[in-house]
Amino acid sequence: QSVLTQPPSVSGAPGQRVTISCTGSSSNIGAGYDVHWYQQLPGTAPKLLIYGNSNRPSGVPDRFSGSKSGTSASLAITGLQAEDEADYYCQSYDSSLSGSGYVFGTGTKVTVL
Amino acid sequence: QITLKESGPTLVKPTQTLTLTCTFSGFSLSTSGVGVGWIRQPPGKALEWLALIYWDDDKRYSPSLKSRLTITKDTSKNQVVLTMTNMDPVDTATYYCAHRRDPGGRFDPWGQGTLVTVSS
């Protein structure tokens, strides 16, 4: 039921740059709601990675960056490291005729080759 | 430091009602702008937001599950309770509670999660 679409998987060699897209619509990202990103390492709870489209919480390396444009958002990881292998989810808010509430993306698995 | 922990049954039978408790520390649910939400994740699948309760007792539910969910809070005990009726095997998932903060309505941090299996 996810209304935010992400690629199922992306991969890259150590040191490379990868990007993950999060495509929404006019009722969520396009309506101006903030986009947040979470990292979920295997067997653990999600952890906030980027908030408010492009802000990093304290302790998150600056090789993680976020952006938003129109009805989409992106997460970029530069200088990919083995420890970045995880699932990544975007999150926003959706308000439509059928109701409103928080929404998550379909999730993207990042593999470090 | 904010922490949250989920508790409840690990196994429920189909048609039964699930009751989960989120016990938290490090913040007060009577502070303006604060909320606690529930999110679930079926094995190998994506996250799905379920419900959220705000400091002023405003409650929001996933439109697709609204008829089955109830969220309440006990500010004195620092707890939030989620009930889900008419459980089905497709509701098998890890259920997380998380602290919601502004601006933007992000969830940070999350509890460790509790796996609930629905099976007869």
mmCIF file of N, CA and C in Angstrom, chain A residues 13-105:
data_model
loop_
_atom_site.group_PDB
_atom_site.id
_atom_site.type_symbol
_atom_site.label_atom_id
_atom_site.label_comp_id
_atom_site.label_asym_id
_atom_site.label_seq_id
_atom_site.Cartn_x
_atom_site.Cartn_y
_atom_site.Cartn_z
ATOM 1 N N ALA A 13 30.347 -0.154 -5.765
ATOM 2 C CA ALA A 13 31.615 -0.579 -5.183
ATOM 3 C C ALA A 13 32.008 0.382 -4.064
ATOM 4 N N PRO A 14 32.834 -0.075 -3.151
ATOM 5 C CA PRO A 14 33.315 0.831 -2.103
ATOM 6 C C PRO A 14 33.915 2.099 -2.708
ATOM 7 N N GLY A 15 33.543 3.237 -2.126
ATOM 8 C CA GLY A 15 34.047 4.517 -2.599
ATOM 9 C C GLY A 15 33.177 5.179 -3.642
ATOM 10 N N GLN A 16 32.267 4.428 -4.246
ATOM 11 C CA GLN A 16 31.407 5.001 -5.267
ATOM 12 C C GLN A 16 30.253 5.786 -4.661
ATOM 13 N N ARG A 17 29.519 6.476 -5.552
ATOM 14 C CA ARG A 17 28.338 7.232 -5.160
ATOM 15 C C ARG A 17 27.095 6.527 -5.675
ATOM 16 N N VAL A 18 26.117 6.367 -4.794
ATOM 17 C CA VAL A 18 24.835 5.798 -5.207
ATOM 18 C C VAL A 18 23.720 6.742 -4.791
ATOM 19 N N THR A 19 22.628 6.706 -5.551
ATOM 20 C CA THR A 19 21.467 7.520 -5.201
ATOM 21 C C THR A 19 20.216 6.654 -5.171
ATOM 22 N N ILE A 20 19.311 7.020 -4.288
ATOM 23 C CA ILE A 20 18.037 6.326 -4.136
ATOM 24 C C ILE A 20 16.925 7.349 -4.335
ATOM 25 N N SER A 21 16.024 7.051 -5.249
ATOM 26 C CA SER A 21 14.918 7.968 -5.498
ATOM 27 C C SER A 21 13.690 7.582 -4.693
ATOM 28 N N CYS A 22 12.856 8.556 -4.435
ATOM 29 C CA CYS A 22 11.604 8.363 -3.702
ATOM 30 C C CYS A 22 10.559 9.185 -4.456
ATOM 31 N N THR A 23 9.696 8.487 -5.182
ATOM 32 C CA THR A 23 8.734 9.180 -6.038
ATOM 33 C C THR A 23 7.351 9.178 -5.411
ATOM 34 N N GLY A 24 6.803 10.358 -5.241
ATOM 35 C CA GLY A 24 5.486 10.508 -4.648
ATOM 36 C C GLY A 24 4.507 11.152 -5.612
ATOM 37 N N SER A 25 3.644 12.008 -5.062
ATOM 38 C CA SER A 25 2.621 12.653 -5.876
ATOM 39 C C SER A 25 2.254 14.010 -5.281
ATOM 40 N N SER A 26 1.223 14.602 -5.872
ATOM 41 C CA SER A 26 0.799 15.935 -5.439
ATOM 42 C C SER A 26 0.122 15.929 -4.079
ATOM 43 N N SER A 27 -0.195 14.746 -3.545
ATOM 44 C CA SER A 27 -0.857 14.678 -2.240
ATOM 45 C C SER A 27 0.134 14.442 -1.108
ATOM 46 N N ASN A 28 1.388 14.248 -1.438
ATOM 47 C CA ASN A 28 2.370 14.035 -0.377
ATOM 48 C C ASN A 28 3.607 14.916 -0.609
ATOM 49 N N ILE A 29 4.621 14.409 -1.250
ATOM 50 C CA ILE A 29 5.839 15.204 -1.448
ATOM 51 C C ILE A 29 5.540 16.481 -2.217
ATOM 52 N N GLY A 30 4.731 16.362 -3.273
ATOM 53 C CA GLY A 30 4.402 17.528 -4.092
ATOM 54 C C GLY A 30 3.555 18.559 -3.387
ATOM 55 N N ALA A 31 2.943 18.180 -2.279
ATOM 56 C CA ALA A 31 2.119 19.102 -1.501
ATOM 57 C C ALA A 31 2.957 19.923 -0.526
ATOM 58 N N GLY A 32 4.260 19.634 -0.510
ATOM 59 C CA GLY A 32 5.154 20.413 0.344
ATOM 60 C C GLY A 32 5.528 19.745 1.656
ATOM 61 N N TYR A 33 5.046 18.519 1.874
ATOM 62 C CA TYR A 33 5.395 17.839 3.123
ATOM 63 C C TYR A 33 6.859 17.406 3.104
ATOM 64 N N ASP A 34 7.469 17.463 4.258
ATOM 65 C CA ASP A 34 8.873 17.087 4.386
ATOM 66 C C ASP A 34 9.081 15.608 4.094
ATOM 67 N N VAL A 35 10.276 15.297 3.627
ATOM 68 C CA VAL A 35 10.694 13.909 3.397
ATOM 69 C C VAL A 35 11.819 13.570 4.367
ATOM 70 N N HIS A 36 11.705 12.415 4.979
ATOM 71 C CA HIS A 36 12.721 11.921 5.910
ATOM 72 C C HIS A 36 13.219 10.571 5.408
ATOM 73 N N TRP A 37 14.443 10.240 5.760
ATOM 74 C CA TRP A 37 15.043 8.981 5.326
ATOM 75 C C TRP A 37 15.518 8.188 6.545
ATOM 76 N N TYR A 38 15.352 6.870 6.458
ATOM 77 C CA TYR A 38 15.749 5.972 7.538
ATOM 78 C C TYR A 38 16.653 4.881 6.982
ATOM 79 N N GLN A 39 17.609 4.472 7.805
ATOM 80 C CA GLN A 39 18.489 3.349 7.494
ATOM 81 C C GLN A 39 18.133 2.193 8.417
ATOM 82 N N GLN A 40 17.946 1.024 7.828
ATOM 83 C CA GLN A 40 17.647 -0.155 8.647
ATOM 84 C C GLN A 40 18.698 -1.220 8.393
ATOM 85 N N LEU A 41 19.596 -1.375 9.335
ATOM 86 C CA LEU A 41 20.602 -2.433 9.245
ATOM 87 C C LEU A 41 19.932 -3.773 9.516
ATOM 88 N N PRO A 42 20.484 -4.861 9.002
ATOM 89 C CA PRO A 42 19.856 -6.184 9.168
ATOM 90 C C PRO A 42 19.537 -6.502 10.616
ATOM 91 N N GLY A 43 18.291 -6.878 10.863
ATOM 92 C CA GLY A 43 17.864 -7.306 12.188
ATOM 93 C C GLY A 43 17.706 -6.209 13.216
ATOM 94 N N THR A 44 17.706 -4.947 12.771
ATOM 95 C CA THR A 44 17.580 -3.844 13.722
ATOM 96 C C THR A 44 16.414 -2.930 13.346
ATOM 97 N N ALA A 45 16.076 -2.031 14.267
ATOM 98 C CA ALA A 45 15.023 -1.053 14.015
ATOM 99 C C ALA A 45 15.543 0.053 13.099
ATOM 100 N N PRO A 46 14.645 0.685 12.353
ATOM 101 C CA PRO A 46 15.067 1.823 11.521
ATOM 102 C C PRO A 46 15.662 2.941 12.369
ATOM 103 N N LYS A 47 16.585 3.669 11.721
ATOM 104 C CA LYS A 47 17.244 4.791 12.377
ATOM 105 C C LYS A 47 17.134 6.007 11.457
ATOM 106 N N LEU A 48 16.793 7.154 12.041
ATOM 107 C CA LEU A 48 16.671 8.378 11.249
ATOM 108 C C LEU A 48 18.012 8.762 10.646
ATOM 109 N N LEU A 49 18.022 8.985 9.336
ATOM 110 C CA LEU A 49 19.256 9.300 8.615
ATOM 111 C C LEU A 49 19.275 10.740 8.103
ATOM 112 N N ILE A 50 18.135 11.164 7.550
ATOM 113 C CA ILE A 50 17.965 12.521 7.023
ATOM 114 C C ILE A 50 16.576 12.990 7.427
ATOM 115 N N TYR A 51 16.454 14.232 7.902
ATOM 116 C CA TYR A 51 15.135 14.772 8.212
ATOM 117 C C TYR A 51 14.949 16.112 7.528
ATOM 118 N N GLY A 52 13.680 16.465 7.326
ATOM 119 C CA GLY A 52 13.388 17.748 6.697
ATOM 120 C C GLY A 52 14.042 17.888 5.334
ATOM 121 N N ASN A 53 13.990 16.823 4.552
ATOM 122 C CA ASN A 53 14.496 16.784 3.161
ATOM 123 C C ASN A 53 16.021 16.686 3.046
ATOM 124 N N SER A 54 16.745 17.435 3.866
ATOM 125 C CA SER A 54 18.189 17.510 3.620
ATOM 126 C C SER A 54 19.041 17.701 4.882
ATOM 127 N N ASN A 55 18.456 17.509 6.043
ATOM 128 C CA ASN A 55 19.199 17.739 7.291
ATOM 129 C C ASN A 55 19.677 16.426 7.904
ATOM 130 N N ARG A 56 20.900 16.433 8.395
ATOM 131 C CA ARG A 56 21.453 15.242 9.038
ATOM 132 C C ARG A 56 21.407 15.377 10.546
ATOM 133 N N PRO A 57 20.849 14.358 11.238
ATOM 134 C CA PRO A 57 20.932 14.378 12.714
ATOM 135 C C PRO A 57 22.386 14.288 13.144
ATOM 136 N N SER A 58 22.622 14.708 14.363
ATOM 137 C CA SER A 58 23.957 14.616 14.915
ATOM 138 C C SER A 58 24.447 13.176 14.872
ATOM 139 N N GLY A 59 25.665 12.987 14.402
ATOM 140 C CA GLY A 59 26.264 11.659 14.364
ATOM 141 C C GLY A 59 26.178 10.962 13.012
ATOM 142 N N VAL A 60 25.347 11.485 12.109
ATOM 143 C CA VAL A 60 25.242 10.886 10.783
ATOM 144 C C VAL A 60 26.347 11.465 9.894
ATOM 145 N N PRO A 61 27.149 10.602 9.265
ATOM 146 C CA PRO A 61 28.264 11.090 8.430
ATOM 147 C C PRO A 61 27.784 11.977 7.289
ATOM 148 N N ASP A 62 28.614 12.940 6.913
ATOM 149 C CA ASP A 62 28.211 13.880 5.871
ATOM 150 C C ASP A 62 28.270 13.279 4.472
ATOM 151 N N ARG A 63 28.612 12.011 4.354
ATOM 152 C CA ARG A 63 28.531 11.377 3.035
ATOM 153 C C ARG A 63 27.101 10.978 2.684
ATOM 154 N N PHE A 64 26.193 11.149 3.651
ATOM 155 C CA PHE A 64 24.770 10.965 3.399
ATOM 156 C C PHE A 64 24.155 12.347 3.172
ATOM 157 N N SER A 65 23.402 12.496 2.070
ATOM 158 C CA SER A 65 22.751 13.768 1.796
ATOM 159 C C SER A 65 21.394 13.533 1.155
ATOM 160 N N GLY A 66 20.481 14.476 1.366
ATOM 161 C CA GLY A 66 19.145 14.355 0.829
ATOM 162 C C GLY A 66 18.738 15.599 0.080
ATOM 163 N N SER A 67 17.825 15.414 -0.864
ATOM 164 C CA SER A 67 17.288 16.536 -1.616
ATOM 165 C C SER A 67 15.854 16.241 -1.994
ATOM 166 N N LYS A 68 15.151 17.312 -2.380
ATOM 167 C CA LYS A 68 13.741 17.175 -2.757
ATOM 168 C C LYS A 68 13.449 18.145 -3.884
ATOM 169 N N SER A 69 12.661 17.655 -4.848
ATOM 170 C CA SER A 69 12.267 18.508 -5.961
ATOM 171 C C SER A 69 10.935 18.024 -6.509
ATOM 172 N N GLY A 70 9.965 18.915 -6.558
ATOM 173 C CA GLY A 70 8.664 18.558 -7.089
ATOM 174 C C GLY A 70 8.004 17.461 -6.288
ATOM 175 N N THR A 71 7.696 16.366 -6.944
ATOM 176 C CA THR A 71 7.022 15.249 -6.283
ATOM 177 C C THR A 71 7.989 14.117 -5.939
ATOM 178 N N SER A 72 9.280 14.405 -5.950
ATOM 179 C CA SER A 72 10.270 13.365 -5.646
ATOM 180 C C SER A 72 11.339 13.854 -4.687
ATOM 181 N N ALA A 73 12.025 12.889 -4.113
ATOM 182 C CA ALA A 73 13.151 13.170 -3.236
ATOM 183 C C ALA A 73 14.250 12.152 -3.533
ATOM 184 N N SER A 74 15.447 12.456 -3.099
ATOM 185 C CA SER A 74 16.573 11.547 -3.334
ATOM 186 C C SER A 74 17.495 11.510 -2.130
ATOM 187 N N LEU A 75 18.084 10.342 -1.947
ATOM 188 C CA LEU A 75 19.120 10.152 -0.933
ATOM 189 C C LEU A 75 20.396 9.765 -1.673
ATOM 190 N N ALA A 76 21.477 10.446 -1.385
ATOM 191 C CA ALA A 76 22.761 10.127 -2.005
ATOM 192 C C ALA A 76 23.740 9.655 -0.939
ATOM 193 N N ILE A 77 24.486 8.634 -1.289
ATOM 194 C CA ILE A 77 25.564 8.149 -0.424
ATOM 195 C C ILE A 77 26.856 8.248 -1.231
ATOM 196 N N THR A 78 27.754 9.102 -0.785
ATOM 197 C CA THR A 78 29.030 9.236 -1.470
ATOM 198 C C THR A 78 30.103 8.512 -0.661
ATOM 199 N N GLY A 79 31.119 8.014 -1.362
ATOM 200 C CA GLY A 79 32.161 7.272 -0.671
ATOM 201 C C GLY A 79 31.579 6.050 0.024
ATOM 202 N N LEU A 80 30.860 5.243 -0.732
ATOM 203 C CA LEU A 80 30.149 4.079 -0.191
ATOM 204 C C LEU A 80 31.072 3.190 0.635
ATOM 205 N N GLN A 81 30.589 2.758 1.799
ATOM 206 C CA GLN A 81 31.355 1.887 2.675
ATOM 207 C C GLN A 81 30.586 0.601 2.947
ATOM 208 N N ALA A 82 31.308 -0.437 3.319
ATOM 209 C CA ALA A 82 30.697 -1.737 3.581
ATOM 210 C C ALA A 82 29.593 -1.639 4.640
ATOM 211 N N GLU A 83 29.789 -0.760 5.605
ATOM 212 C CA GLU A 83 28.809 -0.615 6.699
ATOM 213 C C GLU A 83 27.526 0.065 6.246
ATOM 214 N N ASP A 84 27.486 0.571 5.007
ATOM 215 C CA ASP A 84 26.282 1.216 4.481
ATOM 216 C C ASP A 84 25.317 0.204 3.895
ATOM 217 N N GLU A 85 25.716 -1.049 3.850
ATOM 218 C CA GLU A 85 24.832 -2.088 3.301
ATOM 219 C C GLU A 85 23.637 -2.262 4.241
ATOM 220 N N ALA A 86 22.466 -1.893 3.759
ATOM 221 C CA ALA A 86 21.267 -1.839 4.595
ATOM 222 C C ALA A 86 20.063 -1.560 3.698
ATOM 223 N N ASP A 87 18.897 -1.526 4.330
ATOM 224 C CA ASP A 87 17.667 -1.097 3.668
ATOM 225 C C ASP A 87 17.420 0.360 4.019
ATOM 226 N N TYR A 88 16.937 1.118 3.027
ATOM 227 C CA TYR A 88 16.684 2.539 3.215
ATOM 228 C C TYR A 88 15.234 2.847 2.849
ATOM 229 N N TYR A 89 14.584 3.664 3.680
ATOM 230 C CA TYR A 89 13.188 4.020 3.476
ATOM 231 C C TYR A 89 13.004 5.529 3.534
ATOM 232 N N CYS A 90 12.195 6.047 2.624
ATOM 233 C CA CYS A 90 11.778 7.443 2.724
ATOM 234 C C CYS A 90 10.423 7.490 3.431
ATOM 235 N N GLN A 91 10.103 8.647 3.968
ATOM 236 C CA GLN A 91 8.838 8.820 4.705
ATOM 237 C C GLN A 91 8.352 10.249 4.533
ATOM 238 N N SER A 92 7.054 10.405 4.390
ATOM 239 C CA SER A 92 6.478 11.737 4.295
ATOM 240 C C SER A 92 5.067 11.692 4.883
ATOM 241 N N TYR A 93 4.269 12.677 4.532
ATOM 242 C CA TYR A 93 2.879 12.745 4.982
ATOM 243 C C TYR A 93 2.005 12.862 3.741
ATOM 244 N N ASP A 94 0.847 12.223 3.800
ATOM 245 C CA ASP A 94 -0.044 12.232 2.646
ATOM 246 C C ASP A 94 -1.423 12.707 3.049
ATOM 247 N N SER A 95 -1.994 13.575 2.261
ATOM 248 C CA SER A 95 -3.339 14.064 2.539
ATOM 249 C C SER A 95 -4.144 14.035 1.255
ATOM 250 N N SER A 96 -5.126 13.152 1.199
ATOM 251 C CA SER A 96 -5.946 13.013 0.001
ATOM 252 C C SER A 96 -7.394 12.813 0.409
ATOM 253 N N LEU A 97 -8.254 12.674 -0.585
ATOM 254 C CA LEU A 97 -9.677 12.506 -0.313
ATOM 255 C C LEU A 97 -9.965 11.229 0.468
ATOM 256 N N SER A 98 -9.106 10.233 0.299
ATOM 257 C CA SER A 98 -9.332 8.946 0.966
ATOM 258 C C SER A 98 -8.836 8.935 2.400
ATOM 259 N N GLY A 99 -8.207 10.026 2.831
ATOM 260 C CA GLY A 99 -7.709 10.121 4.191
ATOM 261 C C GLY A 99 -6.322 10.712 4.238
ATOM 262 N N SER A 100 -5.779 10.817 5.422
ATOM 263 C CA SER A 100 -4.445 11.388 5.558
ATOM 264 C C SER A 100 -3.665 10.637 6.615
ATOM 265 N N GLY A 101 -2.345 10.729 6.497
ATOM 266 C CA GLY A 101 -1.495 10.087 7.475
ATOM 267 C C GLY A 101 -0.075 9.974 6.964
ATOM 268 N N TYR A 102 0.757 9.359 7.781
ATOM 269 C CA TYR A 102 2.158 9.208 7.437
ATOM 270 C C TYR A 102 2.335 8.050 6.447
ATOM 271 N N VAL A 103 3.271 8.210 5.535
ATOM 272 C CA VAL A 103 3.507 7.187 4.518
ATOM 273 C C VAL A 103 4.997 6.898 4.395
ATOM 274 N N PHE A 104 5.290 5.645 4.125
ATOM 275 C CA PHE A 104 6.665 5.211 3.909
ATOM 276 C C PHE A 104 6.855 4.766 2.467
ATOM 277 N N GLY A 105 8.103 4.780 2.039
ATOM 278 C CA GLY A 105 8.441 4.280 0.721
ATOM 279 C C GLY A 105 8.491 2.761 0.698
#
